[in-house]
Coordinates of C-alpha atoms in Angstrom, one line a residue:
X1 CA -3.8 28.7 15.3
X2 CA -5.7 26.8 12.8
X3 CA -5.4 22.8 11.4
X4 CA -6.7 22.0 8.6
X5 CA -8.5 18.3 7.8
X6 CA -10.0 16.6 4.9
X7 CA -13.8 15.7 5.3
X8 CA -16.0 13.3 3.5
X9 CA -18.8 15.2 2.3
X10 CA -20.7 11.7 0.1
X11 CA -19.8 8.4 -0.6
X12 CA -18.8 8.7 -4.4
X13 CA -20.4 6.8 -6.8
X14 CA -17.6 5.5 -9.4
X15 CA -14.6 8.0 -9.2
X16 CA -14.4 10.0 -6.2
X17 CA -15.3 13.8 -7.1
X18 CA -13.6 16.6 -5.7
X19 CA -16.9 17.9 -4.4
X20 CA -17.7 14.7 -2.3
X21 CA -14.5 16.3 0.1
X22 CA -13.7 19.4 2.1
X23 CA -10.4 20.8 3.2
X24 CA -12.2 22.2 6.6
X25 CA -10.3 24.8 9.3
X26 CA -10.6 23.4 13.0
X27 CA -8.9 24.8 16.0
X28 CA -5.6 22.7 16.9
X29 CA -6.9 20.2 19.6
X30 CA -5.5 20.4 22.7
X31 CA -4.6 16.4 24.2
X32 CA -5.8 14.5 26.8
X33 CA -5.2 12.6 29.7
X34 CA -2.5 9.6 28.1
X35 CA -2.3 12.1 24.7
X36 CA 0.0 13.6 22.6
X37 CA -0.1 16.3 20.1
X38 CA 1.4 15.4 17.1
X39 CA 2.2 18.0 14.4
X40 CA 1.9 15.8 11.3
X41 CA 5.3 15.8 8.9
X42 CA 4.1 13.1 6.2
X43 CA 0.4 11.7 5.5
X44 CA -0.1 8.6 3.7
X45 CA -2.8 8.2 1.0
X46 CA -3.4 4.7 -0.1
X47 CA -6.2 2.6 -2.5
X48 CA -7.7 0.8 0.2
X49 CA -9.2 4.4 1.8
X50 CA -11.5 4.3 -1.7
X51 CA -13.3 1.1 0.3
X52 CA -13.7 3.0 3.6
X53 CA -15.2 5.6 1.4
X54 CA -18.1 3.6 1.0
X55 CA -20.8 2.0 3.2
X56 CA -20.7 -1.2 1.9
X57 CA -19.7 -3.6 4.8
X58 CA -15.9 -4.5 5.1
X59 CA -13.2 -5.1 6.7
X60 CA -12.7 -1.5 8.2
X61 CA -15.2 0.8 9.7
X62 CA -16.3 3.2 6.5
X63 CA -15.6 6.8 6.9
X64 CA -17.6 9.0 8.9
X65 CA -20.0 11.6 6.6
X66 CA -18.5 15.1 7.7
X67 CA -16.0 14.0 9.7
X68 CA -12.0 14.3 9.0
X69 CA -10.8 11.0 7.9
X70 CA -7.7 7.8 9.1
X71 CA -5.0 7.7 7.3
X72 CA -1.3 6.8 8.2
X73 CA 1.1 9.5 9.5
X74 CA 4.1 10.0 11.0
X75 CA 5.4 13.8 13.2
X76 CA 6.3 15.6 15.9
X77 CA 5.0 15.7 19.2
X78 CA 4.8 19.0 20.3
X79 CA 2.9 18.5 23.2
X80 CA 2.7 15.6 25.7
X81 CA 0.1 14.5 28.5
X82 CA 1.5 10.7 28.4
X83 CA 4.2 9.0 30.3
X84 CA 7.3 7.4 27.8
X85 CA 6.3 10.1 24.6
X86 CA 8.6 13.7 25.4
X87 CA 8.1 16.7 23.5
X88 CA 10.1 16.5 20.4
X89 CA 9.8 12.9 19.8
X90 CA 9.0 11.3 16.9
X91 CA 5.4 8.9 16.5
X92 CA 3.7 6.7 13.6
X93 CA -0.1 6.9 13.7
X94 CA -3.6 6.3 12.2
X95 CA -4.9 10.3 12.6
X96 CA -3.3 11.3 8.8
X97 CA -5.7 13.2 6.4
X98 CA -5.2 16.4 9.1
X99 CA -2.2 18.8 10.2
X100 CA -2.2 18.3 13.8
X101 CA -3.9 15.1 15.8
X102 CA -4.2 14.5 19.4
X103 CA -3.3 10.6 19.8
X104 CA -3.5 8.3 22.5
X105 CA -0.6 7.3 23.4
X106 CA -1.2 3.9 23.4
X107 CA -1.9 3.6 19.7
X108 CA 1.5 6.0 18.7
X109 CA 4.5 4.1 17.5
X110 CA 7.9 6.1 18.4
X111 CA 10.3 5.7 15.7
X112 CA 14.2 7.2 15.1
X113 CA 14.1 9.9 12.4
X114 CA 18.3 9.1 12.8
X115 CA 17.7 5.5 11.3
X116 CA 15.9 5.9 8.4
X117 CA 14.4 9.0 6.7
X118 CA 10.7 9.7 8.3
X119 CA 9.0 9.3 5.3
X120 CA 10.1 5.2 5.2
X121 CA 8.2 4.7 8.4
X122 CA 5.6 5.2 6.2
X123 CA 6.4 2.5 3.3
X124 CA 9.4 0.6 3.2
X125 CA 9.4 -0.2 6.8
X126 CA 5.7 0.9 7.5
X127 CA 2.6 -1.1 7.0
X128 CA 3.8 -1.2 3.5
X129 CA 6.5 -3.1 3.6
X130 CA 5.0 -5.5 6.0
X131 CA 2.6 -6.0 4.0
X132 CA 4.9 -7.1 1.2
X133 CA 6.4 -9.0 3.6
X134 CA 3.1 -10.9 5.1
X135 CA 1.5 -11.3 2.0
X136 CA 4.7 -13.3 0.1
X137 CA 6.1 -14.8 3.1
X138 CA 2.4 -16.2 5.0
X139 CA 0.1 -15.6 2.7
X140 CA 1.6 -16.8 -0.4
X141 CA 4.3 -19.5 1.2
X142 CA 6.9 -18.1 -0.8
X143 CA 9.8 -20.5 -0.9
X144 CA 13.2 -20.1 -2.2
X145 CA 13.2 -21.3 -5.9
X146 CA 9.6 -19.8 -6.7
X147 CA 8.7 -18.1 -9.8
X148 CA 7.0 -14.8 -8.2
X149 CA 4.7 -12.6 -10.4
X150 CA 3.7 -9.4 -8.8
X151 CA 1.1 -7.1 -10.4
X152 CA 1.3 -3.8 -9.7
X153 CA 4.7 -4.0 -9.5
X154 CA 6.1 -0.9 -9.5
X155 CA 3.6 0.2 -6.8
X156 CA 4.7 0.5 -3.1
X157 CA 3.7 -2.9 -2.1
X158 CA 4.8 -4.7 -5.0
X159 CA 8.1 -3.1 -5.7
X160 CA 9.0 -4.3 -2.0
X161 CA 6.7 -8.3 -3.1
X162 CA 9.7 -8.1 -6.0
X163 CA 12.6 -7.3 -4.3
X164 CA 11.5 -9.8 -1.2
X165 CA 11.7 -12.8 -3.6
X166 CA 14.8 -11.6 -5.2
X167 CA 16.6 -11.5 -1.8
X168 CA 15.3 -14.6 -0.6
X169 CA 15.8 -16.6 -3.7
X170 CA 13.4 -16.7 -6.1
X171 CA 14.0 -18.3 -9.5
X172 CA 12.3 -15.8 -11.7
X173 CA 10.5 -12.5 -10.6
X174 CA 8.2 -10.7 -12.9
X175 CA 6.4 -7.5 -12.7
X176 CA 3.9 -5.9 -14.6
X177 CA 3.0 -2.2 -14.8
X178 CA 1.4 0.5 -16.6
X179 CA 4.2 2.9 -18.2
X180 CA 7.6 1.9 -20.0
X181 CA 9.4 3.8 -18.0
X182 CA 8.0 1.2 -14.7
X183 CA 9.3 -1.4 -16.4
X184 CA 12.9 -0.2 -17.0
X185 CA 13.2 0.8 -12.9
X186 CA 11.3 -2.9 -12.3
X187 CA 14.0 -4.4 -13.8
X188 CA 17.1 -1.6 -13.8
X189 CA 16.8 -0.6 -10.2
X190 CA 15.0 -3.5 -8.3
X191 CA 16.7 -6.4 -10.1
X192 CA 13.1 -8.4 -11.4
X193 CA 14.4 -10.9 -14.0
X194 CA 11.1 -9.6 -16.6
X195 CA 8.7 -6.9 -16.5
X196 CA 5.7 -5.5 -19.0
X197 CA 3.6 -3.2 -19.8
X198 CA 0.0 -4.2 -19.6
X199 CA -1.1 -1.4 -21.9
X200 CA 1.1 -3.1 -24.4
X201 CA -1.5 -6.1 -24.7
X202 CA -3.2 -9.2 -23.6
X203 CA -2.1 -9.5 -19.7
X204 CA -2.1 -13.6 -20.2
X205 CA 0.0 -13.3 -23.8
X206 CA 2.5 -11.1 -22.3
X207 CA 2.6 -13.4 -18.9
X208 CA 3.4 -16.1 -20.9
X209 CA 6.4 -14.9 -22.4
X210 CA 7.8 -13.7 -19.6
X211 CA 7.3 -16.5 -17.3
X212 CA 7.0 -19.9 -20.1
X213 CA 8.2 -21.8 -17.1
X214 CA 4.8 -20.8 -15.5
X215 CA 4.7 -19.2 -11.8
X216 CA 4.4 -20.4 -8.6
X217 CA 3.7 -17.2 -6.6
X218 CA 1.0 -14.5 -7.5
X219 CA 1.1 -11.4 -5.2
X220 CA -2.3 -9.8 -6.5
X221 CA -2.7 -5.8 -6.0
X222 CA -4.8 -5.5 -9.2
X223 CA -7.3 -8.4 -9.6
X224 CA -9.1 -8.6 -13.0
X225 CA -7.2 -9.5 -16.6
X226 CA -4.2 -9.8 -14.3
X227 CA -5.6 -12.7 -11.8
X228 CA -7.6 -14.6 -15.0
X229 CA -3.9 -14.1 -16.3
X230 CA -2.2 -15.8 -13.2
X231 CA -4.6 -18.7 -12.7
X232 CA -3.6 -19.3 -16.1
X233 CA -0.2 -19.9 -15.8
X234 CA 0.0 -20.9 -12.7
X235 CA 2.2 -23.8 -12.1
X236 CA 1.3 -27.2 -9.6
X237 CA 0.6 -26.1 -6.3
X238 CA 0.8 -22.5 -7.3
X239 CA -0.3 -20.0 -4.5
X240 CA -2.5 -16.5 -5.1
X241 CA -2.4 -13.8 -2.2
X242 CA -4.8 -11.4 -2.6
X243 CA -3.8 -7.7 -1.3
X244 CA -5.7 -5.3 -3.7
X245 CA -7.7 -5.1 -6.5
X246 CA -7.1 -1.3 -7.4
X247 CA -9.3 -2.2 -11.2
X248 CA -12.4 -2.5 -9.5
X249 CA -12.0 -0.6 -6.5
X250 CA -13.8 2.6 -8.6
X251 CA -17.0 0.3 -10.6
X252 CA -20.8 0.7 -10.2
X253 CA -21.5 -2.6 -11.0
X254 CA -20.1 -6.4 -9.7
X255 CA -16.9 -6.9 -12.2
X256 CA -16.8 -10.8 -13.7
X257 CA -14.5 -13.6 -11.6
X258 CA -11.7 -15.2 -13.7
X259 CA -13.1 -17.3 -16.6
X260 CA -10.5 -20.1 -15.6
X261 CA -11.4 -20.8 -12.2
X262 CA -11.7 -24.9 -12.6
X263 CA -7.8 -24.7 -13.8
X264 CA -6.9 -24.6 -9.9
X265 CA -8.3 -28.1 -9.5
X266 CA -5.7 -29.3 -11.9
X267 CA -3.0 -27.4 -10.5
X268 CA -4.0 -28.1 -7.0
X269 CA -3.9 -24.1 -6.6
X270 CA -4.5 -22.1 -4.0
X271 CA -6.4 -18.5 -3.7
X272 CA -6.2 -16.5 -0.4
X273 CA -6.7 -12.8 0.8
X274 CA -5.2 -11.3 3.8
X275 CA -4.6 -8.5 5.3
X276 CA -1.9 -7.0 6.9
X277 CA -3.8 -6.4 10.1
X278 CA -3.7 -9.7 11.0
X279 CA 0.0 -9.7 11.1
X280 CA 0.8 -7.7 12.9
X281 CA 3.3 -10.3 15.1
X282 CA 5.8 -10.5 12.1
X283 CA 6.3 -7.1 12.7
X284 CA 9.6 -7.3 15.0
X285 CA 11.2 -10.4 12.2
X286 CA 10.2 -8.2 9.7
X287 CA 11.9 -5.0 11.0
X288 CA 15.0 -7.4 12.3
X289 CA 15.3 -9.0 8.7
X290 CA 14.6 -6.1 5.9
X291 CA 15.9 -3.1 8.3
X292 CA 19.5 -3.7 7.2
X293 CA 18.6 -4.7 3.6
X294 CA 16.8 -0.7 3.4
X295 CA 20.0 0.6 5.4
X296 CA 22.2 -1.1 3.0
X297 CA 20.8 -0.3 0.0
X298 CA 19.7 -4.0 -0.8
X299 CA 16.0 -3.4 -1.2
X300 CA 15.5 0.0 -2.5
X301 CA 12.7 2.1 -2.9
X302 CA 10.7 4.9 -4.6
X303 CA 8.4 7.9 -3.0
X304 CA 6.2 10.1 -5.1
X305 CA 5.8 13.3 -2.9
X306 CA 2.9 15.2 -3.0
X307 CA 3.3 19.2 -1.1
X308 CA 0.8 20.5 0.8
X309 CA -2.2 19.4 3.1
X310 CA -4.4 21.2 0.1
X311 CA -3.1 18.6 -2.6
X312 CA -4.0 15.7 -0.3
X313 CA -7.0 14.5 -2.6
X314 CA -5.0 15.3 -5.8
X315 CA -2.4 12.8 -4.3
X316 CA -4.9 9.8 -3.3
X317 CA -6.3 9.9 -7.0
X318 CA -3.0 9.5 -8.1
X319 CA -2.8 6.5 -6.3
X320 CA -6.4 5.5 -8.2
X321 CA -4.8 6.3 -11.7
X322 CA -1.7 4.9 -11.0
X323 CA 0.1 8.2 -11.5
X324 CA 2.5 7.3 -8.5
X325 CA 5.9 5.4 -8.5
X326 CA 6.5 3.8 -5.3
X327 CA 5.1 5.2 -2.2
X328 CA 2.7 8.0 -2.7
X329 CA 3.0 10.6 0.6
X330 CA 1.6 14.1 1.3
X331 CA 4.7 16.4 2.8
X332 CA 3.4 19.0 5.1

């Protein structure tokens, strides 16, 4: 029996190239002590693998050259060497990018395929989600009667950023994304007050006239025109969290900072990255508050499903170019 892995061949320079990766054939590993074999059903491919790509220093280890590489994913176990995990059970864990993984126990989440679709484990109520959920509630200090902006909006993280303020009682939320059709589903199917196009024009011009009350809340995943555009209308005491910055994530050289940066001292604004590692303790309030607002139907959400461990790359360049609406998942 064979499993098949990605391995990183070279760090790319720029893009990622399809020959800086190999789809390599490994015999199915047998677990350990404390182990479980788990027969991956879903792999997640998300923008923040392209800086783990790289050597640069960061906040996660970069990828190993010739070596499969991490990745969310969520399957079967099919075989079990650890106490609590039975055959046939369900797990979450960090050894995606591969068909089967032997996983320490210790670092597999169960979860009940009878709650909520599999796939979710790896979005809505995944590290996604909570990172939506971090990142506007912490981070940002979202309070009810904020104007929210979200780029990236129609994106995993930010559809959830949207629908978070929404539920929680934001005054205005606006979303911008990169195709007409994302703005109709930002606004038709996850209730944001305005949305536009950034292809359209000017990020700042088109802000402006869908938020001429100003923001209080910008939830970053694109960085660039968009945060120049944000400091800019940012209204006093207006907070930035910083979760992405997908327009530089591919550039050979340093991109510019926001032109505007002396405007916070006159709104008294605030700038601040996380990460959702960090967070990690809001993870039982955030499955106890949004868990019946996914089961409901209150906070919906949107997959683009990939097939086949083959089209893995194919799917995480997607997530590069945007191509993806909502969640982007390999099926296997």
């Amino acid at each position: 029996m064979i499993n098949r892995e990605w391995h990183l061949l070279s760090r790319p320079v720029g893009w990622p190239k399809p020959e800086d990766f190999a789809l390599v054939e490994t015999e199915i590993p047998t677990p350990g002590e404390g182990q479980v074999l788990v027969r991956n059903e879903y792999l997640s491919v998300d923008p923040y693998m392209r800086g783990r790509m790289s050597a640069a220093k960061s906040y996660a280890e970069p990828y190993r050259l010739d070596a499969v590489m991490l990745g969310g994913a969520v399957g079967e176990v099919i075989a079990s060497e650890a106490a609590g995990i039975a055959v046939g059970d369900h797990v979450l864990h960090h050894l995606g990018w591969r068909e089967y993984a032997a996983v320490d126990a210790a670092k597999a989440v169960r979860v009940d395929p009878g709650a909520a679709p599999l796939s979710a484990y790896l979005g809505a109520l995944g590290m996604t989600g909570l990172t939506a959920y971090a990142g506007l509630l912490r981070t940002a200090s979202f309070k009810e009667g904020d104007a929210v902006f979200v780029s990236g909006a129609a994106g995993a993280v930010g559809s959830q950023v949207g629908q978070l303020a929404r539920l929680k009682g934001a005054s205005r939320v606006i979303g911008s994304a990169g195709s007409d059709e994302k703005v109709r589903l930002l606004i038709e199917e996850y209730g944001f007050d305005a949305a536009f196009n950034y292809r359209h024009g000017p990020v700042a011009e088109q802000l402006r006239t869908a938020a001429p009350d100003g923001i209080d809340v910008y939830f970053d995943n694109v960085g660039g025109e968009h945060l120049e555009a944000a400091i800019g209308a940012l209204n006093l005491h207006g907070r930035i969290a910083i979760c992405g910055m997908i327009s530089v994530y591919n550039a050979t050289e340093p991109a510019p900072g926001p032109r505007n940066l002396a405007r916070l001292i006159q709104t008294r604004g605030r700038i601040e990255g996380f990460l959702v590692g960090d967070h990690y303790d809001l993870q039982p309030q955030f499955v106890q508050e949004v868990g019946p607002w996914v089961a409901a139907g209150r906070l919906k959400y949107r997959e683009t499903v990939v097939q086949g461990i083959e089209n893995s790359l194919d799917a995480f360049l997607g997530v590069l170019r945007g191509d993806n609406t909502g969640k982007m998942l390999v099926k296997l």
